[in-house]
Every structure is written in structure tokens, then in C-alpha cells.
């Protein structure tokens, strides 16, 4: 069931979060739903990174490199977008496809941006540091930003692709990430909800709805392109940018409840 967006109200009995409960530890986590046309969605991330840097923050841009110059081309796009968003020093961290990310690359930077590409390949690249990386980021106060695949990876239960549920199509095949059945794998756990990206543009909201229902996930958020969801330490998720974020929760009748939030609105992350 879809309901119209409404401003957040901590007193709303339908709001499942208790605002008195403590939020996640460490800095905010920033989730970008894809798209290249809106540098402004990176500004909050750069401000958070700059708090500890004292000058232009060094931003590690982690890219799973599929070879033949793809990694360098992708980095050039991210570098241009980040520099348009603010004063910063982007640093390429290219991980050849099939290899693993070295968590030490997050030690000497002020912000970590995990970029987009084949989502299962990103999940595989981080498989050896799903516990260590979040601890390191929290200890050093380094904010995390995820773009598309990187946003999906931030979740505790990462929706990494697929387009079928028991053989039945639920979203376009070209969004499948080289998978058939919808797949949920271990993620970084930086946010408590599952994430899907390109929601309005690629039609991935039904995949997230199916994942929440099938895998009994407590919460999922599908993010439009050119849209940012900032999950703050107070446990609230704040929306900005040009599109919307679509919150999916199980309902009492074994269905799901979908609520859509636009720029300037927030909702409980838990």
C-alpha cells in the first residue's frame, strides 16, 4: 500500500521508532541513489569529512575496477562531481574485480566513498572486512558515503540484485546485476535498513518490497537518483536532493507499508 508523504512526527503512533532510543555510533552515513547531475547531494558528506580534516578533506573513492581503463574512467567522473560539490582531494582506490578491499586504505583519509558498479562484485570485494571497516570508521570518525552499489553495501542485509521472485519478474531484467533470483547478502551494517538504488529511474522499488517480504527484513529504503539519504547518529534518516526515498516496512497483515519522503523530510532509520 502506498501512502502520501508527510512530515515526520515523533508523536505519530504509526512511527515505529522510539526517538528516545540511542542511534548508531560514529559519524553520519550518506546514501546516494545514483545519478551524476547533482553535486549538491555530496555537500553534506564533504562537510562531515571536513570537520576532522581542518582543510580540504581527502576522500578515498573505492571503485571495483573491471579493467581496460574502466576504473580510471569511473574515478574521473567521481572526482569531477566531488570537486564540483566542494573543496576536497579525491583519492582513487581501485580494487580489481575478484580482489578484496584493503581496510588500511581507510586509515589515512577523511571520508570514504564506495562507488557504483556491479553490486555483487562490491559485496565480494568487502567480504573480508564487513566487521573491521565499520569499527575503523567509527574509531576514526570517518564518514561513509555509498553511491548505488556502495549504498546497498552499507546495509546489514544488502540487496545485491536479481529480478525474479520464485521465477516471477518483479523488476526489469536489466537491473538484475547478473543475478536471476533476488539475492540478499551480508553487508557492512552501517545502517539498519536494506537499501536499493535508482528507485524511480530503474523501477527497483518492487524488488526491495519483495526482498523485505521474502527475507523478513524489518525495514528497507529505495532511493531515487540524484537523492541523498543521510542517516544521522540520532537515528533519523534525512532526505535531500531532487528525488525521493521510499521506506518499506512489514505490515500487520503480512503485507508491506510504503511511505515516500522528499527533500527536507526525515524518518526513523530503525
PDB file of C-alpha atoms in Angstrom:
ATOM      1  CA  UNK A   1       0.000   0.000   0.000  1.00  0.00           C
ATOM      2  CA  UNK A   2       1.349   3.435  -0.916  1.00  0.00           C
ATOM      3  CA  UNK A   3       0.651   6.407   1.305  1.00  0.00           C
ATOM      4  CA  UNK A   4       1.419  10.043   0.530  1.00  0.00           C
ATOM      5  CA  UNK A   5       4.447  11.619   2.071  1.00  0.00           C
ATOM      6  CA  UNK A   6       4.014  13.511   5.300  1.00  0.00           C
ATOM      7  CA  UNK A   7       6.382  15.393   7.603  1.00  0.00           C
ATOM      8  CA  UNK A   8       7.986  13.356  10.360  1.00  0.00           C
ATOM      9  CA  UNK A   9       6.208  13.443  13.702  1.00  0.00           C
ATOM     10  CA  UNK A  10       7.798  11.685  16.703  1.00  0.00           C
ATOM     11  CA  UNK A  11       4.372  11.580  18.370  1.00  0.00           C
ATOM     12  CA  UNK A  12       2.780   9.692  15.458  1.00  0.00           C
ATOM     13  CA  UNK A  13       1.770   6.253  16.828  1.00  0.00           C
ATOM     14  CA  UNK A  14       2.405   4.717  13.399  1.00  0.00           C
ATOM     15  CA  UNK A  15       6.054   5.762  13.634  1.00  0.00           C
ATOM     16  CA  UNK A  16       7.740   2.540  14.826  1.00  0.00           C
ATOM     17  CA  UNK A  17      10.817   4.236  16.239  1.00  0.00           C
ATOM     18  CA  UNK A  18      11.181   5.487  19.783  1.00  0.00           C
ATOM     19  CA  UNK A  19      13.085   8.783  19.448  1.00  0.00           C
ATOM     20  CA  UNK A  20      14.487   8.283  22.944  1.00  0.00           C
ATOM     21  CA  UNK A  21      16.384   5.183  21.811  1.00  0.00           C
ATOM     22  CA  UNK A  22      20.082   5.734  21.074  1.00  0.00           C
ATOM     23  CA  UNK A  23      21.091   5.975  17.420  1.00  0.00           C
ATOM     24  CA  UNK A  24      24.061   4.349  15.706  1.00  0.00           C
ATOM     25  CA  UNK A  25      27.536   5.200  16.924  1.00  0.00           C
ATOM     26  CA  UNK A  26      30.036   7.147  14.836  1.00  0.00           C
ATOM     27  CA  UNK A  27      29.520   9.764  12.133  1.00  0.00           C
ATOM     28  CA  UNK A  28      26.598  10.006   9.741  1.00  0.00           C
ATOM     29  CA  UNK A  29      26.281   7.603   6.825  1.00  0.00           C
ATOM     30  CA  UNK A  30      25.399   9.043   3.406  1.00  0.00           C
ATOM     31  CA  UNK A  31      23.483   7.060   0.779  1.00  0.00           C
ATOM     32  CA  UNK A  32      23.207   8.359  -2.797  1.00  0.00           C
ATOM     33  CA  UNK A  33      20.693   6.624  -5.050  1.00  0.00           C
ATOM     34  CA  UNK A  34      22.685   7.124  -8.253  1.00  0.00           C
ATOM     35  CA  UNK A  35      22.832   9.788 -10.952  1.00  0.00           C
ATOM     36  CA  UNK A  36      25.594  12.229 -11.814  1.00  0.00           C
ATOM     37  CA  UNK A  37      23.824  15.543 -12.315  1.00  0.00           C
ATOM     38  CA  UNK A  38      23.593  16.792  -8.719  1.00  0.00           C
ATOM     39  CA  UNK A  39      26.894  17.552  -6.947  1.00  0.00           C
ATOM     40  CA  UNK A  40      24.855  19.147  -4.141  1.00  0.00           C
ATOM     41  CA  UNK A  41      23.965  15.700  -2.763  1.00  0.00           C
ATOM     42  CA  UNK A  42      27.647  15.241  -1.843  1.00  0.00           C
ATOM     43  CA  UNK A  43      27.924  18.508   0.090  1.00  0.00           C
ATOM     44  CA  UNK A  44      26.761  17.117   3.472  1.00  0.00           C
ATOM     45  CA  UNK A  45      29.260  14.248   3.163  1.00  0.00           C
ATOM     46  CA  UNK A  46      32.111  16.629   2.348  1.00  0.00           C
ATOM     47  CA  UNK A  47      31.180  18.878   5.279  1.00  0.00           C
ATOM     48  CA  UNK A  48      31.258  15.877   7.621  1.00  0.00           C
ATOM     49  CA  UNK A  49      34.637  14.788   6.234  1.00  0.00           C
ATOM     50  CA  UNK A  50      35.999  18.308   6.560  1.00  0.00           C
ATOM     51  CA  UNK A  51      35.215  18.532  10.277  1.00  0.00           C
ATOM     52  CA  UNK A  52      38.180  16.340  11.149  1.00  0.00           C
ATOM     53  CA  UNK A  53      40.411  17.353   8.238  1.00  0.00           C
ATOM     54  CA  UNK A  54      40.638  21.053   9.061  1.00  0.00           C
ATOM     55  CA  UNK A  55      41.245  21.691   5.349  1.00  0.00           C
ATOM     56  CA  UNK A  56      40.286  20.086   2.045  1.00  0.00           C
ATOM     57  CA  UNK A  57      39.316  16.549   3.130  1.00  0.00           C
ATOM     58  CA  UNK A  58      40.958  13.546   1.491  1.00  0.00           C
ATOM     59  CA  UNK A  59      38.222  11.341   0.078  1.00  0.00           C
ATOM     60  CA  UNK A  60      39.007   7.722  -0.786  1.00  0.00           C
ATOM     61  CA  UNK A  61      36.942   6.711  -3.827  1.00  0.00           C
ATOM     62  CA  UNK A  62      36.674   2.911  -3.813  1.00  0.00           C
ATOM     63  CA  UNK A  63      35.910   1.511  -7.260  1.00  0.00           C
ATOM     64  CA  UNK A  64      35.717  -2.137  -8.278  1.00  0.00           C
ATOM     65  CA  UNK A  65      37.795  -1.997 -11.450  1.00  0.00           C
ATOM     66  CA  UNK A  66      36.559  -4.173 -14.294  1.00  0.00           C
ATOM     67  CA  UNK A  67      39.729  -3.488 -16.291  1.00  0.00           C
ATOM     68  CA  UNK A  68      40.602  -1.935 -19.643  1.00  0.00           C
ATOM     69  CA  UNK A  69      40.708   1.532 -18.148  1.00  0.00           C
ATOM     70  CA  UNK A  70      37.241   1.333 -16.591  1.00  0.00           C
ATOM     71  CA  UNK A  71      38.467   2.169 -13.081  1.00  0.00           C
ATOM     72  CA  UNK A  72      40.342   5.280 -14.221  1.00  0.00           C
ATOM     73  CA  UNK A  73      37.348   6.495 -16.228  1.00  0.00           C
ATOM     74  CA  UNK A  74      34.991   5.952 -13.326  1.00  0.00           C
ATOM     75  CA  UNK A  75      37.295   7.757 -10.915  1.00  0.00           C
ATOM     76  CA  UNK A  76      37.479  10.764 -13.235  1.00  0.00           C
ATOM     77  CA  UNK A  77      33.682  11.058 -13.090  1.00  0.00           C
ATOM     78  CA  UNK A  78      33.571  10.880  -9.297  1.00  0.00           C
ATOM     79  CA  UNK A  79      36.497  13.269  -8.962  1.00  0.00           C
ATOM     80  CA  UNK A  80      34.733  15.855 -11.104  1.00  0.00           C
ATOM     81  CA  UNK A  81      31.487  15.542  -9.179  1.00  0.00           C
ATOM     82  CA  UNK A  82      33.190  15.767  -5.776  1.00  0.00           C
ATOM     83  CA  UNK A  83      35.279  18.786  -6.734  1.00  0.00           C
ATOM     84  CA  UNK A  84      32.125  20.490  -8.020  1.00  0.00           C
ATOM     85  CA  UNK A  85      30.488  19.828  -4.651  1.00  0.00           C
ATOM     86  CA  UNK A  86      33.261  21.359  -2.547  1.00  0.00           C
ATOM     87  CA  UNK A  87      36.943  21.736  -1.760  1.00  0.00           C
ATOM     88  CA  UNK A  88      38.354  18.232  -1.414  1.00  0.00           C
ATOM     89  CA  UNK A  89      41.085  15.879  -2.574  1.00  0.00           C
ATOM     90  CA  UNK A  90      39.663  12.702  -4.138  1.00  0.00           C
ATOM     91  CA  UNK A  91      41.992   9.692  -3.930  1.00  0.00           C
ATOM     92  CA  UNK A  92      41.465   6.671  -6.217  1.00  0.00           C
ATOM     93  CA  UNK A  93      41.285   3.245  -4.567  1.00  0.00           C
ATOM     94  CA  UNK A  94      40.864   0.787  -7.429  1.00  0.00           C
ATOM     95  CA  UNK A  95      40.070  -2.823  -6.485  1.00  0.00           C
ATOM     96  CA  UNK A  96      40.432  -5.231  -9.425  1.00  0.00           C
ATOM     97  CA  UNK A  97      37.277  -7.275  -9.857  1.00  0.00           C
ATOM     98  CA  UNK A  98      37.603 -10.540  -7.943  1.00  0.00           C
ATOM     99  CA  UNK A  99      40.029  -8.995  -5.414  1.00  0.00           C
ATOM    100  CA  UNK A 100      39.404  -7.726  -1.876  1.00  0.00           C
ATOM    101  CA  UNK A 101      39.422  -4.204  -0.464  1.00  0.00           C
ATOM    102  CA  UNK A 102      42.310  -3.473   1.922  1.00  0.00           C
ATOM    103  CA  UNK A 103      40.813  -1.874   5.014  1.00  0.00           C
ATOM    104  CA  UNK A 104      44.078   0.008   5.613  1.00  0.00           C
ATOM    105  CA  UNK A 105      43.103   2.291   2.723  1.00  0.00           C
ATOM    106  CA  UNK A 106      40.554   3.881   5.090  1.00  0.00           C
ATOM    107  CA  UNK A 107      43.117   4.885   7.723  1.00  0.00           C
ATOM    108  CA  UNK A 108      44.686   7.969   6.171  1.00  0.00           C
ATOM    109  CA  UNK A 109      41.617   9.623   4.656  1.00  0.00           C
ATOM    110  CA  UNK A 110      38.894  11.901   5.977  1.00  0.00           C
ATOM    111  CA  UNK A 111      35.982  10.324   4.125  1.00  0.00           C
ATOM    112  CA  UNK A 112      35.240   7.022   2.388  1.00  0.00           C
ATOM    113  CA  UNK A 113      33.124   6.965  -0.772  1.00  0.00           C
ATOM    114  CA  UNK A 114      32.237   3.496  -2.030  1.00  0.00           C
ATOM    115  CA  UNK A 115      31.191   3.946  -5.627  1.00  0.00           C
ATOM    116  CA  UNK A 116      28.828   2.268  -8.070  1.00  0.00           C
ATOM    117  CA  UNK A 117      29.045  -0.688 -10.395  1.00  0.00           C
ATOM    118  CA  UNK A 118      28.204  -4.377 -10.189  1.00  0.00           C
ATOM    119  CA  UNK A 119      26.752  -4.702  -6.686  1.00  0.00           C
ATOM    120  CA  UNK A 120      27.628  -8.394  -6.100  1.00  0.00           C
ATOM    121  CA  UNK A 121      31.249  -7.583  -7.023  1.00  0.00           C
ATOM    122  CA  UNK A 122      31.324  -4.806  -4.411  1.00  0.00           C
ATOM    123  CA  UNK A 123      29.884  -7.111  -1.764  1.00  0.00           C
ATOM    124  CA  UNK A 124      32.546  -9.687  -2.600  1.00  0.00           C
ATOM    125  CA  UNK A 125      35.306  -7.055  -2.522  1.00  0.00           C
ATOM    126  CA  UNK A 126      34.394  -6.089   1.056  1.00  0.00           C
ATOM    127  CA  UNK A 127      33.626  -9.607   2.310  1.00  0.00           C
ATOM    128  CA  UNK A 128      36.820  -9.804   4.404  1.00  0.00           C
ATOM    129  CA  UNK A 129      36.203  -6.562   6.328  1.00  0.00           C
ATOM    130  CA  UNK A 130      32.452  -6.398   6.963  1.00  0.00           C
ATOM    131  CA  UNK A 131      33.142  -6.115  10.711  1.00  0.00           C
ATOM    132  CA  UNK A 132      36.524  -4.376  10.755  1.00  0.00           C
ATOM    133  CA  UNK A 133      35.722  -1.499   8.416  1.00  0.00           C
ATOM    134  CA  UNK A 134      32.714  -0.147  10.382  1.00  0.00           C
ATOM    135  CA  UNK A 135      34.779  -0.293  13.610  1.00  0.00           C
ATOM    136  CA  UNK A 136      37.646   1.590  11.992  1.00  0.00           C
ATOM    137  CA  UNK A 137      35.359   4.277  10.587  1.00  0.00           C
ATOM    138  CA  UNK A 138      33.692   4.763  13.984  1.00  0.00           C
ATOM    139  CA  UNK A 139      37.013   4.886  15.847  1.00  0.00           C
ATOM    140  CA  UNK A 140      38.453   7.497  13.496  1.00  0.00           C
ATOM    141  CA  UNK A 141      35.233   9.448  12.955  1.00  0.00           C
ATOM    142  CA  UNK A 142      35.434   8.923   9.188  1.00  0.00           C
ATOM    143  CA  UNK A 143      32.084   9.322   7.396  1.00  0.00           C
ATOM    144  CA  UNK A 144      30.970   6.762   4.814  1.00  0.00           C
ATOM    145  CA  UNK A 145      29.168   7.612   1.586  1.00  0.00           C
ATOM    146  CA  UNK A 146      27.775   4.979  -0.744  1.00  0.00           C
ATOM    147  CA  UNK A 147      26.755   5.584  -4.347  1.00  0.00           C
ATOM    148  CA  UNK A 148      24.349   2.994  -5.793  1.00  0.00           C
ATOM    149  CA  UNK A 149      26.226  -0.290  -5.132  1.00  0.00           C
ATOM    150  CA  UNK A 150      28.046   1.421  -2.261  1.00  0.00           C
ATOM    151  CA  UNK A 151      24.689   2.461  -0.786  1.00  0.00           C
ATOM    152  CA  UNK A 152      23.371  -1.117  -0.966  1.00  0.00           C
ATOM    153  CA  UNK A 153      26.549  -2.396   0.702  1.00  0.00           C
ATOM    154  CA  UNK A 154      26.068  -0.072   3.707  1.00  0.00           C
ATOM    155  CA  UNK A 155      23.136  -2.159   4.919  1.00  0.00           C
ATOM    156  CA  UNK A 156      23.322  -5.017   7.392  1.00  0.00           C
ATOM    157  CA  UNK A 157      21.351  -7.114   4.874  1.00  0.00           C
ATOM    158  CA  UNK A 158      22.466  -5.991   1.412  1.00  0.00           C
ATOM    159  CA  UNK A 159      20.125  -6.397  -1.544  1.00  0.00           C
ATOM    160  CA  UNK A 160      22.704  -7.100  -4.254  1.00  0.00           C
ATOM    161  CA  UNK A 161      20.494  -7.772  -7.271  1.00  0.00           C
ATOM    162  CA  UNK A 162      18.152 -10.166  -9.019  1.00  0.00           C
ATOM    163  CA  UNK A 163      14.881  -9.550 -10.812  1.00  0.00           C
ATOM    164  CA  UNK A 164      12.863 -12.703 -10.100  1.00  0.00           C
ATOM    165  CA  UNK A 165      10.983 -13.930  -7.041  1.00  0.00           C
ATOM    166  CA  UNK A 166      10.404 -17.661  -7.407  1.00  0.00           C
ATOM    167  CA  UNK A 167      10.820 -17.213 -11.134  1.00  0.00           C
ATOM    168  CA  UNK A 168       8.306 -14.369 -11.373  1.00  0.00           C
ATOM    169  CA  UNK A 169       9.612 -10.995 -12.641  1.00  0.00           C
ATOM    170  CA  UNK A 170       9.301  -8.166 -10.103  1.00  0.00           C
ATOM    171  CA  UNK A 171      11.515  -5.545 -11.764  1.00  0.00           C
ATOM    172  CA  UNK A 172      13.216  -5.036 -15.162  1.00  0.00           C
ATOM    173  CA  UNK A 173      15.726  -7.711 -16.129  1.00  0.00           C
ATOM    174  CA  UNK A 174      18.397  -5.150 -16.960  1.00  0.00           C
ATOM    175  CA  UNK A 175      18.509  -4.158 -13.274  1.00  0.00           C
ATOM    176  CA  UNK A 176      19.401  -7.715 -12.213  1.00  0.00           C
ATOM    177  CA  UNK A 177      23.169  -7.219 -11.633  1.00  0.00           C
ATOM    178  CA  UNK A 178      23.872 -10.542 -13.414  1.00  0.00           C
ATOM    179  CA  UNK A 179      21.642 -12.423 -10.947  1.00  0.00           C
ATOM    180  CA  UNK A 180      18.305 -14.143 -11.501  1.00  0.00           C
ATOM    181  CA  UNK A 181      16.554 -14.606  -8.143  1.00  0.00           C
ATOM    182  CA  UNK A 182      16.621 -11.664  -5.720  1.00  0.00           C
ATOM    183  CA  UNK A 183      19.700 -12.019  -3.524  1.00  0.00           C
ATOM    184  CA  UNK A 184      20.320 -10.630  -0.023  1.00  0.00           C
ATOM    185  CA  UNK A 185      23.856 -10.972   1.359  1.00  0.00           C
ATOM    186  CA  UNK A 186      25.820  -9.709   4.349  1.00  0.00           C
ATOM    187  CA  UNK A 187      26.687  -6.021   4.258  1.00  0.00           C
ATOM    188  CA  UNK A 188      28.604  -3.554   6.404  1.00  0.00           C
ATOM    189  CA  UNK A 189      25.788  -2.849   8.859  1.00  0.00           C
ATOM    190  CA  UNK A 190      26.378   0.913   8.851  1.00  0.00           C
ATOM    191  CA  UNK A 191      22.617   1.372   8.536  1.00  0.00           C
ATOM    192  CA  UNK A 192      19.940  -0.925   9.917  1.00  0.00           C
ATOM    193  CA  UNK A 193      17.739  -0.954   6.816  1.00  0.00           C
ATOM    194  CA  UNK A 194      18.239  -2.638   3.448  1.00  0.00           C
ATOM    195  CA  UNK A 195      18.908  -0.292   0.506  1.00  0.00           C
ATOM    196  CA  UNK A 196      18.086  -0.287  -3.187  1.00  0.00           C
ATOM    197  CA  UNK A 197      19.051   2.481  -5.607  1.00  0.00           C
ATOM    198  CA  UNK A 198      17.798   4.085  -8.849  1.00  0.00           C
ATOM    199  CA  UNK A 199      14.287   3.503  -7.476  1.00  0.00           C
ATOM    200  CA  UNK A 200      12.208   5.712  -9.782  1.00  0.00           C
ATOM    201  CA  UNK A 201      14.549   5.530 -12.756  1.00  0.00           C
ATOM    202  CA  UNK A 202      15.111   1.757 -12.880  1.00  0.00           C
ATOM    203  CA  UNK A 203      11.928   0.543 -11.213  1.00  0.00           C
ATOM    204  CA  UNK A 204      13.707  -1.196  -8.325  1.00  0.00           C
ATOM    205  CA  UNK A 205      11.183  -0.396  -5.578  1.00  0.00           C
ATOM    206  CA  UNK A 206       9.247  -3.642  -6.257  1.00  0.00           C
ATOM    207  CA  UNK A 207      12.492  -5.609  -5.811  1.00  0.00           C
ATOM    208  CA  UNK A 208      13.012  -4.065  -2.392  1.00  0.00           C
ATOM    209  CA  UNK A 209       9.383  -4.753  -1.458  1.00  0.00           C
ATOM    210  CA  UNK A 210       9.866  -8.392  -2.473  1.00  0.00           C
ATOM    211  CA  UNK A 211      13.138  -8.621  -0.519  1.00  0.00           C
ATOM    212  CA  UNK A 212      11.582  -7.183   2.639  1.00  0.00           C
ATOM    213  CA  UNK A 213       8.651  -9.600   2.426  1.00  0.00           C
ATOM    214  CA  UNK A 214      10.592 -12.738   1.468  1.00  0.00           C
ATOM    215  CA  UNK A 215      13.601 -12.277   3.756  1.00  0.00           C
ATOM    216  CA  UNK A 216      11.588 -10.828   6.668  1.00  0.00           C
ATOM    217  CA  UNK A 217      13.669  -7.686   6.733  1.00  0.00           C
ATOM    218  CA  UNK A 218      12.494  -5.136   9.302  1.00  0.00           C
ATOM    219  CA  UNK A 219      12.993  -2.130   7.030  1.00  0.00           C
ATOM    220  CA  UNK A 220      14.145  -1.208   3.544  1.00  0.00           C
ATOM    221  CA  UNK A 221      14.713   2.109   1.756  1.00  0.00           C
ATOM    222  CA  UNK A 222      14.742   2.576  -2.016  1.00  0.00           C
ATOM    223  CA  UNK A 223      16.453   5.809  -3.084  1.00  0.00           C
ATOM    224  CA  UNK A 224      15.878   7.728  -6.321  1.00  0.00           C
ATOM    225  CA  UNK A 225      18.772   9.019  -8.381  1.00  0.00           C
ATOM    226  CA  UNK A 226      20.193  12.450  -7.513  1.00  0.00           C
ATOM    227  CA  UNK A 227      18.864  11.933  -3.991  1.00  0.00           C
ATOM    228  CA  UNK A 228      20.669  11.649  -0.663  1.00  0.00           C
ATOM    229  CA  UNK A 229      19.595   9.852   2.497  1.00  0.00           C
ATOM    230  CA  UNK A 230      21.751  10.896   5.449  1.00  0.00           C
ATOM    231  CA  UNK A 231      21.488   8.576   8.426  1.00  0.00           C
ATOM    232  CA  UNK A 232      22.494  10.661  11.428  1.00  0.00           C
ATOM    233  CA  UNK A 233      23.820   9.452  14.806  1.00  0.00           C
ATOM    234  CA  UNK A 234      20.434  10.365  16.331  1.00  0.00           C
ATOM    235  CA  UNK A 235      18.833   7.510  14.395  1.00  0.00           C
ATOM    236  CA  UNK A 236      16.948   9.684  11.891  1.00  0.00           C
ATOM    237  CA  UNK A 237      17.258   9.395   8.107  1.00  0.00           C
ATOM    238  CA  UNK A 238      17.180  12.805   6.398  1.00  0.00           C
ATOM    239  CA  UNK A 239      16.305  13.199   2.698  1.00  0.00           C
ATOM    240  CA  UNK A 240      17.706  15.831   0.329  1.00  0.00           C
ATOM    241  CA  UNK A 241      18.224  16.271  -3.395  1.00  0.00           C
ATOM    242  CA  UNK A 242      15.881  16.078  -6.372  1.00  0.00           C
ATOM    243  CA  UNK A 243      14.048  12.796  -5.811  1.00  0.00           C
ATOM    244  CA  UNK A 244      12.521  10.762  -3.018  1.00  0.00           C
ATOM    245  CA  UNK A 245      13.323   7.957  -0.611  1.00  0.00           C
ATOM    246  CA  UNK A 246      10.765   5.164  -0.256  1.00  0.00           C
ATOM    247  CA  UNK A 247      10.566   3.450   3.131  1.00  0.00           C
ATOM    248  CA  UNK A 248       9.290  -0.151   3.097  1.00  0.00           C
ATOM    249  CA  UNK A 249       8.223  -1.894   6.315  1.00  0.00           C
ATOM    250  CA  UNK A 250       6.310  -5.105   7.022  1.00  0.00           C
ATOM    251  CA  UNK A 251       2.689  -4.511   7.962  1.00  0.00           C
ATOM    252  CA  UNK A 252       0.476  -6.348  10.417  1.00  0.00           C
ATOM    253  CA  UNK A 253      -1.465  -8.121   7.629  1.00  0.00           C
ATOM    254  CA  UNK A 254       1.656  -9.824   6.192  1.00  0.00           C
ATOM    255  CA  UNK A 255       1.946  -7.164   3.532  1.00  0.00           C
ATOM    256  CA  UNK A 256       4.195  -4.115   3.450  1.00  0.00           C
ATOM    257  CA  UNK A 257       3.719  -0.425   4.116  1.00  0.00           C
ATOM    258  CA  UNK A 258       5.439   2.003   1.724  1.00  0.00           C
ATOM    259  CA  UNK A 259       5.916   5.664   2.567  1.00  0.00           C
ATOM    260  CA  UNK A 260       7.666   8.153   0.321  1.00  0.00           C
ATOM    261  CA  UNK A 261       9.717  11.082   1.638  1.00  0.00           C
ATOM    262  CA  UNK A 262      11.046  14.104  -0.214  1.00  0.00           C
ATOM    263  CA  UNK A 263      13.712  16.722   0.388  1.00  0.00           C
ATOM    264  CA  UNK A 264      13.551  18.252   3.856  1.00  0.00           C
ATOM    265  CA  UNK A 265      11.705  15.291   5.374  1.00  0.00           C
ATOM    266  CA  UNK A 266      13.039  12.591   7.666  1.00  0.00           C
ATOM    267  CA  UNK A 267      12.012   9.233   9.030  1.00  0.00           C
ATOM    268  CA  UNK A 268      13.258   6.765  11.669  1.00  0.00           C
ATOM    269  CA  UNK A 269      16.123   4.629  10.380  1.00  0.00           C
ATOM    270  CA  UNK A 270      15.391   1.707  12.727  1.00  0.00           C
TER     271      UNK A 270
END
